CSV table of C-alpha atoms in Angstrom, one decimal:
chain,number,residue,atom,x,y,z
J,132,MET,CA,77.5,108.6,109.6
J,133,ALA,CA,78.7,111.6,108.2
J,134,GLU,CA,78.1,114.8,110.5
J,135,GLY,CA,74.7,116.2,109.6
J,136,LEU,CA,73.3,113.2,107.4
J,137,GLY,CA,71.2,110.5,108.5
J,138,ASP,CA,70.2,107.3,106.4
J,139,GLU,CA,68.3,109.3,104.0
J,140,GLY,CA,71.0,112.1,103.3
J,141,MET,CA,73.5,109.5,102.6
J,142,ALA,CA,71.0,107.7,100.4
J,143,ASP,CA,70.8,111.0,98.1
J,144,LEU,CA,74.4,111.4,98.2
J,145,ASN,CA,75.0,107.6,96.7
J,146,ALA,CA,72.0,108.5,94.1
J,147,ALA,CA,73.6,111.7,93.1
J,148,HIS,CA,77.0,110.7,92.1
J,149,LEU,CA,75.4,108.1,89.4
J,150,SER,CA,72.7,110.3,88.1
J,151,GLY,CA,71.9,114.1,87.2
J,152,PRO,CA,75.0,116.3,86.7
J,153,VAL,CA,77.3,114.4,88.7
J,154,GLY,CA,76.5,111.3,86.8
J,155,ALA,CA,76.4,113.3,83.5
J,156,ARG,CA,80.3,114.4,84.4
J,157,ARG,CA,81.3,111.0,85.0
J,158,ALA,CA,80.1,109.5,81.9
J,159,VAL,CA,81.9,112.6,79.8
J,160,LEU,CA,85.1,111.6,81.9
J,161,GLU,CA,84.9,107.9,81.2
J,162,ALA,CA,84.8,108.8,77.4
J,163,VAL,CA,87.8,111.2,77.4
J,164,PHE,CA,89.8,108.7,79.0
J,165,GLU,CA,88.8,106.0,76.7
J,166,ALA,CA,89.7,108.6,73.8
J,167,ALA,CA,92.9,109.0,75.1
J,168,VAL,CA,93.6,104.9,75.3
J,169,ALA,CA,92.2,104.4,71.9
J,170,ALA,CA,94.5,107.1,70.3
J,171,ALA,CA,97.7,104.8,71.2
J,172,HIS,CA,96.5,101.5,70.5
J,173,PRO,CA,98.6,99.6,67.8
J,174,ARG,CA,95.7,99.1,65.3
J,175,LEU,CA,95.4,102.7,64.5
J,176,CYS,CA,99.3,103.8,65.0
J,177,LEU,CA,101.3,100.8,64.1
J,178,PRO,CA,100.5,99.6,60.3
J,179,GLN,CA,101.6,102.6,58.6
J,180,HIS,CA,104.8,102.4,59.9
J,181,LEU,CA,105.3,98.9,59.3
J,182,PRO,CA,108.3,98.6,56.3
J,183,PRO,CA,108.7,96.2,53.7
J,184,PRO,CA,110.0,93.0,54.6
J,185,PRO,CA,113.8,92.6,53.2
J,186,ALA,CA,114.5,91.3,50.0
J,187,SER,CA,116.0,88.1,50.8
J,188,GLY,CA,116.1,87.8,54.7
J,189,ARG,CA,114.1,87.5,57.6
J,190,ILE,CA,112.1,89.4,59.9
J,191,ILE,CA,113.2,89.0,63.3
J,192,LEU,CA,110.6,90.5,65.4
J,193,LEU,CA,111.6,91.5,69.3
J,194,ALA,CA,108.9,93.3,71.3
J,195,ALA,CA,108.7,94.0,74.9
J,196,GLY,CA,106.1,96.3,77.0
J,197,LYS,CA,102.5,96.4,77.7
J,198,ALA,CA,101.5,96.9,74.2
J,199,ALA,CA,104.0,93.8,72.9
J,200,ALA,CA,101.0,91.6,72.4
J,201,SER,CA,99.2,93.9,70.4
J,202,MET,CA,101.8,95.3,68.5
J,203,THR,CA,102.8,91.8,67.6
J,204,VAL,CA,99.3,90.7,66.4
J,205,VAL,CA,98.9,93.6,64.3
J,206,ALA,CA,102.5,93.2,62.6
J,207,GLU,CA,101.7,89.6,61.7
J,208,GLU,CA,98.6,90.4,60.2
J,209,PHE,CA,100.2,93.2,58.1
J,210,TYR,CA,102.8,90.9,56.5
J,211,GLU,CA,100.4,88.2,56.2
J,212,SER,CA,98.0,90.2,54.5
J,213,GLU,CA,99.9,92.8,52.5
J,214,TYR,CA,102.7,90.5,51.6
J,215,ARG,CA,101.9,86.8,51.9
J,216,LEU,CA,104.9,86.5,53.9
J,217,PRO,CA,106.1,82.9,54.4
J,218,ARG,CA,106.0,81.5,57.9
J,219,GLU,CA,109.9,80.6,57.7
J,220,ARG,CA,110.7,84.2,57.0
J,221,MET,CA,109.6,85.6,60.1
J,222,THR,CA,110.6,84.9,63.6
J,223,GLY,CA,110.9,86.3,67.1
J,224,ILE,CA,109.6,86.5,70.7
J,225,ALA,CA,107.2,89.2,72.5
J,226,VAL,CA,107.5,89.6,76.5
J,227,THR,CA,104.6,91.6,78.0
J,228,ARG,CA,103.4,91.9,81.7
J,229,HIS,CA,101.3,89.2,83.3
J,230,GLY,CA,97.7,89.4,82.2
J,231,TYR,CA,98.2,91.2,78.9
J,232,GLY,CA,98.9,88.3,76.3
J,233,GLN,CA,96.8,87.4,73.8
J,234,PRO,CA,96.7,84.8,70.9
J,235,THR,CA,99.3,85.1,68.0
J,236,GLN,CA,99.7,83.3,64.8
J,237,TRP,CA,103.6,82.9,64.8
J,238,ILE,CA,105.5,85.1,67.5
J,239,GLU,CA,105.3,83.4,70.8
J,240,ILE,CA,104.0,85.8,73.4
J,241,VAL,CA,106.0,85.5,77.0
J,242,GLU,CA,103.9,87.0,79.9
J,243,ALA,CA,106.4,88.4,82.8
J,244,GLY,CA,106.8,90.4,85.8
J,245,HIS,CA,106.1,94.0,85.8
J,246,PRO,CA,107.3,96.9,87.2
J,247,VAL,CA,109.7,94.3,89.2
J,248,PRO,CA,111.5,91.7,86.8
J,249,ASP,CA,110.8,87.9,87.2
J,250,ALA,CA,112.4,84.8,86.0
J,251,ALA,CA,110.1,84.8,83.0
J,252,GLY,CA,111.1,87.7,81.8
J,253,LEU,CA,114.7,86.6,82.3
J,254,ALA,CA,114.4,83.4,79.9
J,255,ALA,CA,112.4,85.4,77.3
J,256,THR,CA,115.3,88.0,77.1
J,257,GLU,CA,118.0,85.5,76.9
J,258,ARG,CA,116.0,84.3,74.0
J,259,ALA,CA,115.6,87.8,72.4
J,260,LEU,CA,119.3,88.5,72.6
J,261,ALA,CA,120.1,85.1,71.1
J,262,LEU,CA,117.7,85.9,68.2
J,263,ALA,CA,119.5,89.0,68.0
J,264,ALA,CA,122.9,87.9,68.0
J,265,GLY,CA,122.0,85.3,65.3
J,266,ALA,CA,120.7,88.1,62.8
J,267,HIS,CA,122.6,88.3,59.5
J,268,LYS,CA,123.3,91.6,57.6
J,269,GLU,CA,120.4,90.7,55.1
J,270,ASP,CA,117.7,90.5,58.2
J,271,LEU,CA,115.7,93.1,59.5
J,272,VAL,CA,115.7,93.2,63.2
J,273,LEU,CA,112.2,94.7,63.9
J,274,VAL,CA,112.0,96.1,67.7
J,275,LEU,CA,108.4,97.1,69.0
J,276,LEU,CA,108.5,98.8,72.2
J,277,SER,CA,106.2,100.3,74.7
J,278,GLY,CA,106.0,101.2,78.3
J,279,GLY,CA,106.8,98.6,80.7
J,280,GLY,CA,109.6,97.3,78.5
J,281,SER,CA,112.2,97.9,80.7
J,282,ALA,CA,110.6,95.7,83.4
J,283,ASN,CA,109.7,93.1,80.7
J,284,TRP,CA,113.3,92.8,79.4
J,285,ILE,CA,115.8,91.8,82.3
J,286,ALA,CA,119.2,90.6,81.5
J,287,PRO,CA,121.3,91.6,84.7
J,288,ALA,CA,125.3,92.2,83.6
J,289,GLY,CA,128.2,90.8,85.1
J,290,ASN,CA,127.7,88.7,88.1
J,291,LEU,CA,124.5,90.3,89.2
J,292,THR,CA,121.8,87.9,90.0
J,293,LEU,CA,117.9,88.1,89.4
J,294,ALA,CA,117.2,88.7,93.1
J,295,GLU,CA,119.8,91.6,93.3
J,296,LYS,CA,118.1,93.4,90.1
J,297,GLN,CA,114.8,93.1,91.7
J,298,GLY,CA,115.9,94.2,95.0
J,299,ILE,CA,117.3,97.7,93.2
J,300,THR,CA,114.3,97.9,91.3
J,301,ARG,CA,112.0,97.7,94.4
J,302,ALA,CA,114.4,100.2,96.0
J,303,LEU,CA,114.0,102.6,93.0
J,304,LEU,CA,110.3,102.5,92.9
J,305,ARG,CA,109.9,103.4,96.5
J,306,SER,CA,112.3,106.1,96.4
J,307,GLY,CA,110.3,108.8,94.5
J,308,ALA,CA,112.5,108.6,91.6
J,309,SER,CA,111.7,109.8,88.4
J,310,ILE,CA,111.5,107.4,85.4
J,311,ASP,CA,114.7,109.0,83.7
J,312,GLU,CA,116.4,108.5,87.1
J,313,ILE,CA,115.3,104.9,87.1
J,314,ASN,CA,116.1,104.0,83.6
J,315,ALA,CA,119.7,105.6,84.2
J,316,VAL,CA,120.5,103.0,86.8
J,317,ARG,CA,118.7,100.1,85.1
J,318,LYS,CA,120.8,100.8,82.0
J,319,HIS,CA,124.1,100.3,83.5
J,320,LEU,CA,123.2,97.1,85.3
J,321,SER,CA,122.1,95.4,81.8
J,322,ARG,CA,123.1,93.4,78.7
J,323,ILE,CA,120.2,94.5,76.8
J,324,LYS,CA,119.2,98.1,77.6
J,325,GLY,CA,121.2,101.4,76.8
J,326,GLY,CA,121.8,100.4,73.0
J,327,ARG,CA,123.1,97.1,74.0
J,328,LEU,CA,120.6,95.1,71.7
J,329,ALA,CA,121.6,97.3,69.2
J,330,ARG,CA,125.5,96.3,69.5
J,331,CYS,CA,124.2,92.5,69.9
J,332,ALA,CA,122.1,92.6,66.5
J,333,ALA,CA,124.7,94.6,64.3
J,334,PRO,CA,125.4,94.5,61.3
J,335,ALA,CA,121.6,93.3,60.7
J,336,THR,CA,119.2,96.4,59.8
J,337,ILE,CA,117.5,97.4,63.0
J,338,LEU,CA,114.1,99.3,63.0
J,339,THR,CA,112.6,100.3,66.2
J,340,LEU,CA,109.1,101.3,66.4
J,341,ALA,CA,108.0,102.8,69.8
J,342,ILE,CA,104.9,103.9,71.7
J,343,SER,CA,106.2,106.9,73.8
J,344,ASP,CA,105.3,106.5,77.7
J,345,VAL,CA,108.0,109.0,78.8
J,346,PRO,CA,108.6,112.6,79.1
J,347,ARG,CA,109.5,114.8,76.1
J,348,ASP,CA,109.3,111.3,74.3
J,349,ASP,CA,113.2,110.3,74.8
J,350,PRO,CA,114.0,107.3,72.7
J,351,SER,CA,116.6,106.6,75.3
J,352,THR,CA,114.3,106.4,78.1
J,353,ILE,CA,111.6,104.1,76.3
J,354,ALA,CA,111.8,100.6,77.7
J,355,SER,CA,115.5,102.2,78.5
J,356,GLY,CA,116.5,102.6,75.3
J,357,PRO,CA,118.1,99.4,73.8
J,358,THR,CA,118.7,100.3,70.3
J,359,VAL,CA,119.5,103.9,70.7
J,360,PRO,CA,122.6,105.7,72.0
J,361,ASP,CA,122.6,106.1,75.8
J,362,PRO,CA,123.3,109.8,76.8
J,363,THR,CA,123.6,108.8,80.7
J,364,THR,CA,126.5,107.8,82.3
J,365,LEU,CA,128.0,105.3,84.9
J,366,ALA,CA,128.8,108.4,87.3
J,367,GLU,CA,125.4,109.7,86.9
J,368,ALA,CA,124.1,106.1,87.7
J,369,ARG,CA,126.0,106.0,91.0
J,370,ALA,CA,124.8,109.4,92.1
J,371,ILE,CA,121.3,108.9,91.4
J,372,ALA,CA,121.5,105.6,93.6
J,373,ALA,CA,123.2,107.7,96.2
J,374,ARG,CA,120.9,110.7,96.1
J,375,ARG,CA,118.1,108.4,96.3
J,376,GLY,CA,119.1,106.1,99.1
J,377,VAL,CA,119.1,102.9,97.0
J,378,PRO,CA,121.0,100.6,98.5
J,379,LEU,CA,123.4,98.6,95.9
J,380,THR,CA,124.9,94.9,96.4
J,381,ALA,CA,128.7,94.6,95.7
J,382,SER,CA,128.0,93.3,92.1
J,383,ALA,CA,126.2,96.4,91.1
J,384,GLU,CA,128.9,98.6,92.8
J,385,ALA,CA,131.6,96.7,90.8
J,386,LEU,CA,129.2,97.4,87.7
J,387,LEU,CA,128.8,100.9,88.2
J,388,ASP,CA,132.4,101.4,88.7
J,389,ASP,CA,134.0,99.6,85.8
J,390,PRO,CA,134.5,102.2,82.9
J,391,ALA,CA,134.5,99.1,80.8
J,392,ASN,CA,130.7,98.8,81.4
J,393,GLU,CA,129.8,102.1,80.1
J,394,SER,CA,126.7,102.0,77.6
J,395,PRO,CA,127.4,102.7,74.2
J,396,LYS,CA,127.0,106.5,73.0
J,397,ALA,CA,126.4,108.5,69.6
J,398,GLY,CA,128.9,107.6,67.1
J,399,ASP,CA,129.3,104.0,68.0
J,400,PRO,CA,129.2,101.9,65.1
J,401,ALA,CA,126.5,99.5,66.9
J,402,PHE,CA,123.9,102.3,65.4
J,403,ALA,CA,125.2,102.4,61.8
J,404,HIS,CA,122.3,100.4,60.6
J,405,SER,CA,119.8,101.2,63.4
J,406,ARG,CA,116.6,103.8,63.0
J,407,PHE,CA,114.0,104.6,65.7
J,408,GLU,CA,110.4,106.0,64.9
J,409,ILE,CA,107.8,107.0,67.7
J,410,ILE,CA,104.5,106.0,66.3
J,411,ALA,CA,102.3,107.0,69.4
J,412,ARG,CA,102.8,109.5,72.0
J,413,PRO,CA,101.2,110.9,75.3
J,414,ALA,CA,100.6,114.1,73.7
J,415,ASP,CA,98.5,112.5,70.8
J,416,SER,CA,96.4,110.8,73.4
J,417,ILE,CA,96.1,113.9,75.4
J,418,ALA,CA,94.9,116.1,72.1
J,419,LEU,CA,92.4,113.6,71.4
J,420,ALA,CA,91.2,113.8,75.1
J,421,ALA,CA,90.8,117.4,74.8
J,422,ARG,CA,88.8,117.3,71.2
J,423,THR,CA,86.5,114.9,73.3
J,424,ALA,CA,86.2,117.1,75.9
J,425,ARG,CA,85.4,120.1,73.6
J,426,ASP,CA,82.8,117.9,71.7
J,427,ALA,CA,80.9,117.4,75.4
J,428,GLY,CA,80.7,121.2,75.7
J,429,TYR,CA,83.9,121.9,78.3
J,430,GLU,CA,86.7,124.3,77.3
J,431,PRO,CA,89.8,121.9,77.0
J,432,ILE,CA,92.7,123.5,79.1
J,433,VAL,CA,95.6,121.5,78.6
J,434,LEU,CA,98.5,121.6,81.1
J,435,GLY,CA,100.5,119.2,79.3
J,436,ALA,CA,101.4,115.6,78.3
J,437,ASP,CA,104.5,115.3,80.4
J,438,LEU,CA,103.8,116.6,84.0
J,439,GLU,CA,106.0,114.9,86.7
J,440,GLY,CA,106.3,115.5,90.3
J,441,GLU,CA,104.7,114.0,93.5
J,442,ALA,CA,101.0,113.2,93.1
J,443,ARG,CA,99.6,114.9,95.9
J,444,GLU,CA,101.1,118.1,95.7
J,445,VAL,CA,100.3,118.3,91.9
J,446,ALA,CA,96.6,117.4,93.0
J,447,ALA,CA,96.6,120.5,95.2
J,448,ASP,CA,97.9,122.8,92.5
J,449,HIS,CA,95.0,121.3,90.0
J,450,ALA,CA,92.3,121.8,92.7
J,451,ARG,CA,93.3,125.6,93.1
J,452,GLN,CA,93.2,125.8,89.3
J,453,ALA,CA,89.7,123.9,89.1
J,454,LEU,CA,88.2,126.4,91.8
J,455,ALA,CA,89.4,129.4,90.0
J,456,LEU,CA,87.8,128.2,86.9
J,457,ARG,CA,84.3,127.5,88.8
J,458,GLU,CA,85.0,131.2,90.5
J,459,ALA,CA,85.0,132.6,87.2
J,460,GLY,CA,82.1,130.9,85.8
J,461,ARG,CA,84.2,129.0,83.1
J,462,ARG,CA,82.9,125.3,81.8
J,463,ALA,CA,86.2,123.7,81.4
J,464,ALA,CA,88.4,120.4,81.5
J,465,ILE,CA,91.5,120.5,83.0
J,466,ILE,CA,93.6,118.1,81.1
J,467,SER,CA,97.0,116.4,81.8
J,468,GLY,CA,99.3,113.6,81.0
J,469,GLY,CA,102.8,112.5,82.1
J,470,GLU,CA,103.8,110.1,85.2
J,471,LEU,CA,103.4,111.0,88.9
J,472,THR,CA,105.6,109.5,91.8
J,473,VAL,CA,104.2,108.7,94.9
J,474,THR,CA,106.9,108.6,97.9
J,475,LEU,CA,106.0,105.4,99.9
J,476,LYS,CA,105.4,106.2,103.6
J,477,GLY,CA,102.4,104.3,104.3
J,478,LYS,CA,101.4,100.7,104.3
J,479,GLY,CA,98.2,100.8,102.4
J,480,ARG,CA,97.5,100.0,98.7
J,481,GLY,CA,97.3,102.2,96.0
J,482,GLY,CA,98.9,104.0,92.8
J,483,PRO,CA,100.0,107.5,91.7
J,484,ASN,CA,96.5,108.2,90.0
J,485,GLN,CA,94.6,106.9,92.9
J,486,GLU,CA,96.7,108.9,95.3
J,487,TYR,CA,96.2,111.8,93.2
J,488,ALA,CA,92.5,111.5,93.1
J,489,LEU,CA,92.1,111.1,96.8
J,490,ALA,CA,94.3,114.4,97.2
J,491,LEU,CA,92.4,116.1,95.0
J,492,ALA,CA,89.0,115.4,96.4
J,493,LEU,CA,90.4,116.6,100.0
J,494,ALA,CA,91.4,119.7,98.2
J,495,LEU,CA,88.3,120.7,96.7
J,496,ASP,CA,86.5,119.5,99.9
J,497,GLY,CA,82.9,118.8,98.2
J,498,ALA,CA,82.7,121.6,96.0
J,499,ALA,CA,80.0,121.6,93.9
J,500,GLY,CA,80.1,121.3,89.8
J,501,ILE,CA,83.6,119.4,90.0
J,502,SER,CA,84.5,116.1,89.1
J,503,ALA,CA,87.6,114.3,88.1
J,504,LEU,CA,89.2,111.3,86.8
J,505,ALA,CA,92.8,110.1,86.8
J,506,GLY,CA,93.9,107.0,85.2
J,507,ASP,CA,97.1,104.8,83.7
J,508,THR,CA,96.4,104.3,80.1
J,509,ASP,CA,97.8,101.0,80.4
J,510,GLY,CA,94.9,99.9,82.7
J,511,THR,CA,96.9,99.7,86.0
J,512,ASP,CA,97.8,102.6,88.3
J,513,GLY,CA,101.6,102.9,88.5
J,514,GLY,CA,102.1,99.2,86.8
J,515,GLY,CA,102.3,97.2,90.0
J,516,GLY,CA,100.1,94.5,91.0
J,517,ALA,CA,98.0,92.4,89.1
J,518,ALA,CA,96.4,93.1,85.7
J,519,SER,CA,92.9,93.4,87.5
J,520,ASP,CA,94.2,96.2,89.6
J,521,PRO,CA,92.3,99.6,89.2
J,522,ALA,CA,94.0,102.2,86.8
J,523,GLY,CA,92.8,104.8,88.7
J,524,ALA,CA,90.0,106.5,90.5
J,525,ILE,CA,87.1,108.8,89.8
J,526,VAL,CA,86.0,111.7,92.4
J,527,ASP,CA,83.2,114.1,92.4
J,528,GLU,CA,81.4,116.7,95.0
J,529,THR,CA,80.1,113.6,96.8
J,530,THR,CA,83.3,111.9,97.4
J,531,ILE,CA,84.1,113.0,100.9
J,532,ALA,CA,80.8,113.2,102.4
J,533,ARG,CA,80.0,109.7,101.2
J,534,ALA,CA,83.5,108.1,102.6
J,535,ARG,CA,82.8,109.9,106.1
J,536,GLY,CA,79.4,108.7,105.9
J,537,LEU,CA,81.0,105.1,105.7
J,538,GLY,CA,83.3,105.8,108.4
J,539,LEU,CA,86.3,106.3,106.3
J,540,ASP,CA,88.9,108.9,106.9
J,541,PRO,CA,90.1,110.5,103.7
J,542,ALA,CA,93.0,112.4,105.4
J,543,ALA,CA,94.2,109.1,107.1
J,544,SER,CA,93.8,106.9,104.1
J,545,LEU,CA,96.2,109.5,102.4
J,546,ALA,CA,98.7,109.5,105.1
J,547,ASP,CA,98.7,105.5,104.6
J,548,ASN,CA,98.9,105.5,100.7
J,549,ASP,CA,95.9,103.5,100.9
J,550,SER,CA,93.8,105.0,98.1
J,551,THR,CA,93.0,101.4,96.6
J,552,ARG,CA,90.9,100.6,99.7
J,553,PHE,CA,89.3,104.2,99.9
J,554,PHE,CA,87.7,104.1,96.3
J,555,GLU,CA,86.9,100.5,96.5
J,556,ALA,CA,84.7,101.1,99.3
J,557,LEU,CA,83.0,104.2,97.6
J,558,GLY,CA,82.7,101.8,94.3
J,559,ASP,CA,84.8,104.6,92.4
J,560,LEU,CA,87.9,102.7,91.3
J,561,LEU,CA,88.6,103.0,87.5
J,562,LEU,CA,88.6,99.2,86.2
J,563,PRO,CA,89.3,99.0,82.2
J,564,GLY,CA,91.4,96.2,82.6
J,565,PRO,CA,94.3,95.5,80.3
J,566,THR,CA,94.5,98.2,77.4
J,567,ARG,CA,97.3,96.6,75.7
J,568,THR,CA,99.1,99.8,75.2
J,569,ASN,CA,100.5,102.7,77.4
J,570,VAL,CA,101.0,106.4,77.1
J,571,ASN,CA,101.1,107.3,80.7
J,572,ASP,CA,98.4,109.0,82.6
J,573,CYS,CA,95.3,110.8,81.7
J,574,ARG,CA,93.8,113.3,84.3
J,575,VAL,CA,90.9,115.1,83.8
J,576,ILE,CA,88.9,117.7,85.9
J,577,LEU,CA,85.6,118.9,84.6
J,578,VAL,CA,84.5,122.2,86.1
J,579,ASP,CA,80.6,123.1,85.4
J,580,ASP,CA,79.8,126.7,85.5
J,581,ARG,CA,76.5,126.1,87.2
């Protein structure tokens, strides 16, 4: 039992976090997160960007990522309702992460591994490359991309095997590397990433519509930029692997040492008929989250839509800001997006948002009037595990006391990267299920002035 608390005190704490001011803040947090997710759903953001079908050719739809299934469904409905497009004029394949598929009319949806690629993704990617290679000049290759596409589309280059690519991916993910760094390496070990899909589909017209999940909305980073010029180089990929301590197999080293394996750059004829549009971005979702918080009576303070950094370090900084706002008597919502990282040192289960939430709760140390939510808009924290895994967690002024009352050691849980079990015991995991979109994380800290 927590020090100074009897059974009655624990019962009061358990009731408080679901009722009264704490419970009211929790409801606002959930509404703000739901708004951030809704802003990036394909049904809202995709139809107005879909082009007319080509005059005589086919639409070859190639989709990858956590929103691939929902984007495909919206595209099918659009071309059937708006243009009565005959079935034979639309073909393609979509690949999404396991648990994120949904029924479609024409285009097959394949569920595959994420964040570590698997054999299902490899087979689906080979089919996508074959469809692209078979495109004619009069065809439209419609590429629908979203976060997760880098793992879903897997086509190892040279003599690299799937098992080798899986091992390198795991090492990159554990290293604390940023998404830009991870993708720079992956692009130079692939036959589809880094502009190579565009090279495969030329001379057909290529239109890529993307939901951005990356800092600065860089087209070359979204799903590892399969249809755009790649600004990264073989030398950079080698340097990243060395700096992050990622072991490379002989096949991977051979690819990174071969000048002929350099990715296509700006000015390459592969991009002569390729166009790229971002249809939803993290900033859009953070903006709607801020409006929702304002409507609930909180002054939104937006720290940015593309924050990066170690989860626990960012949490400590945000806790200081929240405490300063409370001291100043401001009723505010601190809102941020982006993608945080965790350098794994323990053996527990968790993700960047849950680690952030636990570190934040420790830093706040039960400060009254402050509650927070940290969640991944795709529905799964950090992208790993099963589709039923948590998206993040919710904390409030009772979190640390309730945990200690259950015999949990919050600091030890953080040190072991074991945030999932910590919040599971408290009943404070964020569990929206697959959202079928992805604009990275949404973190909200509500500070009451009373």
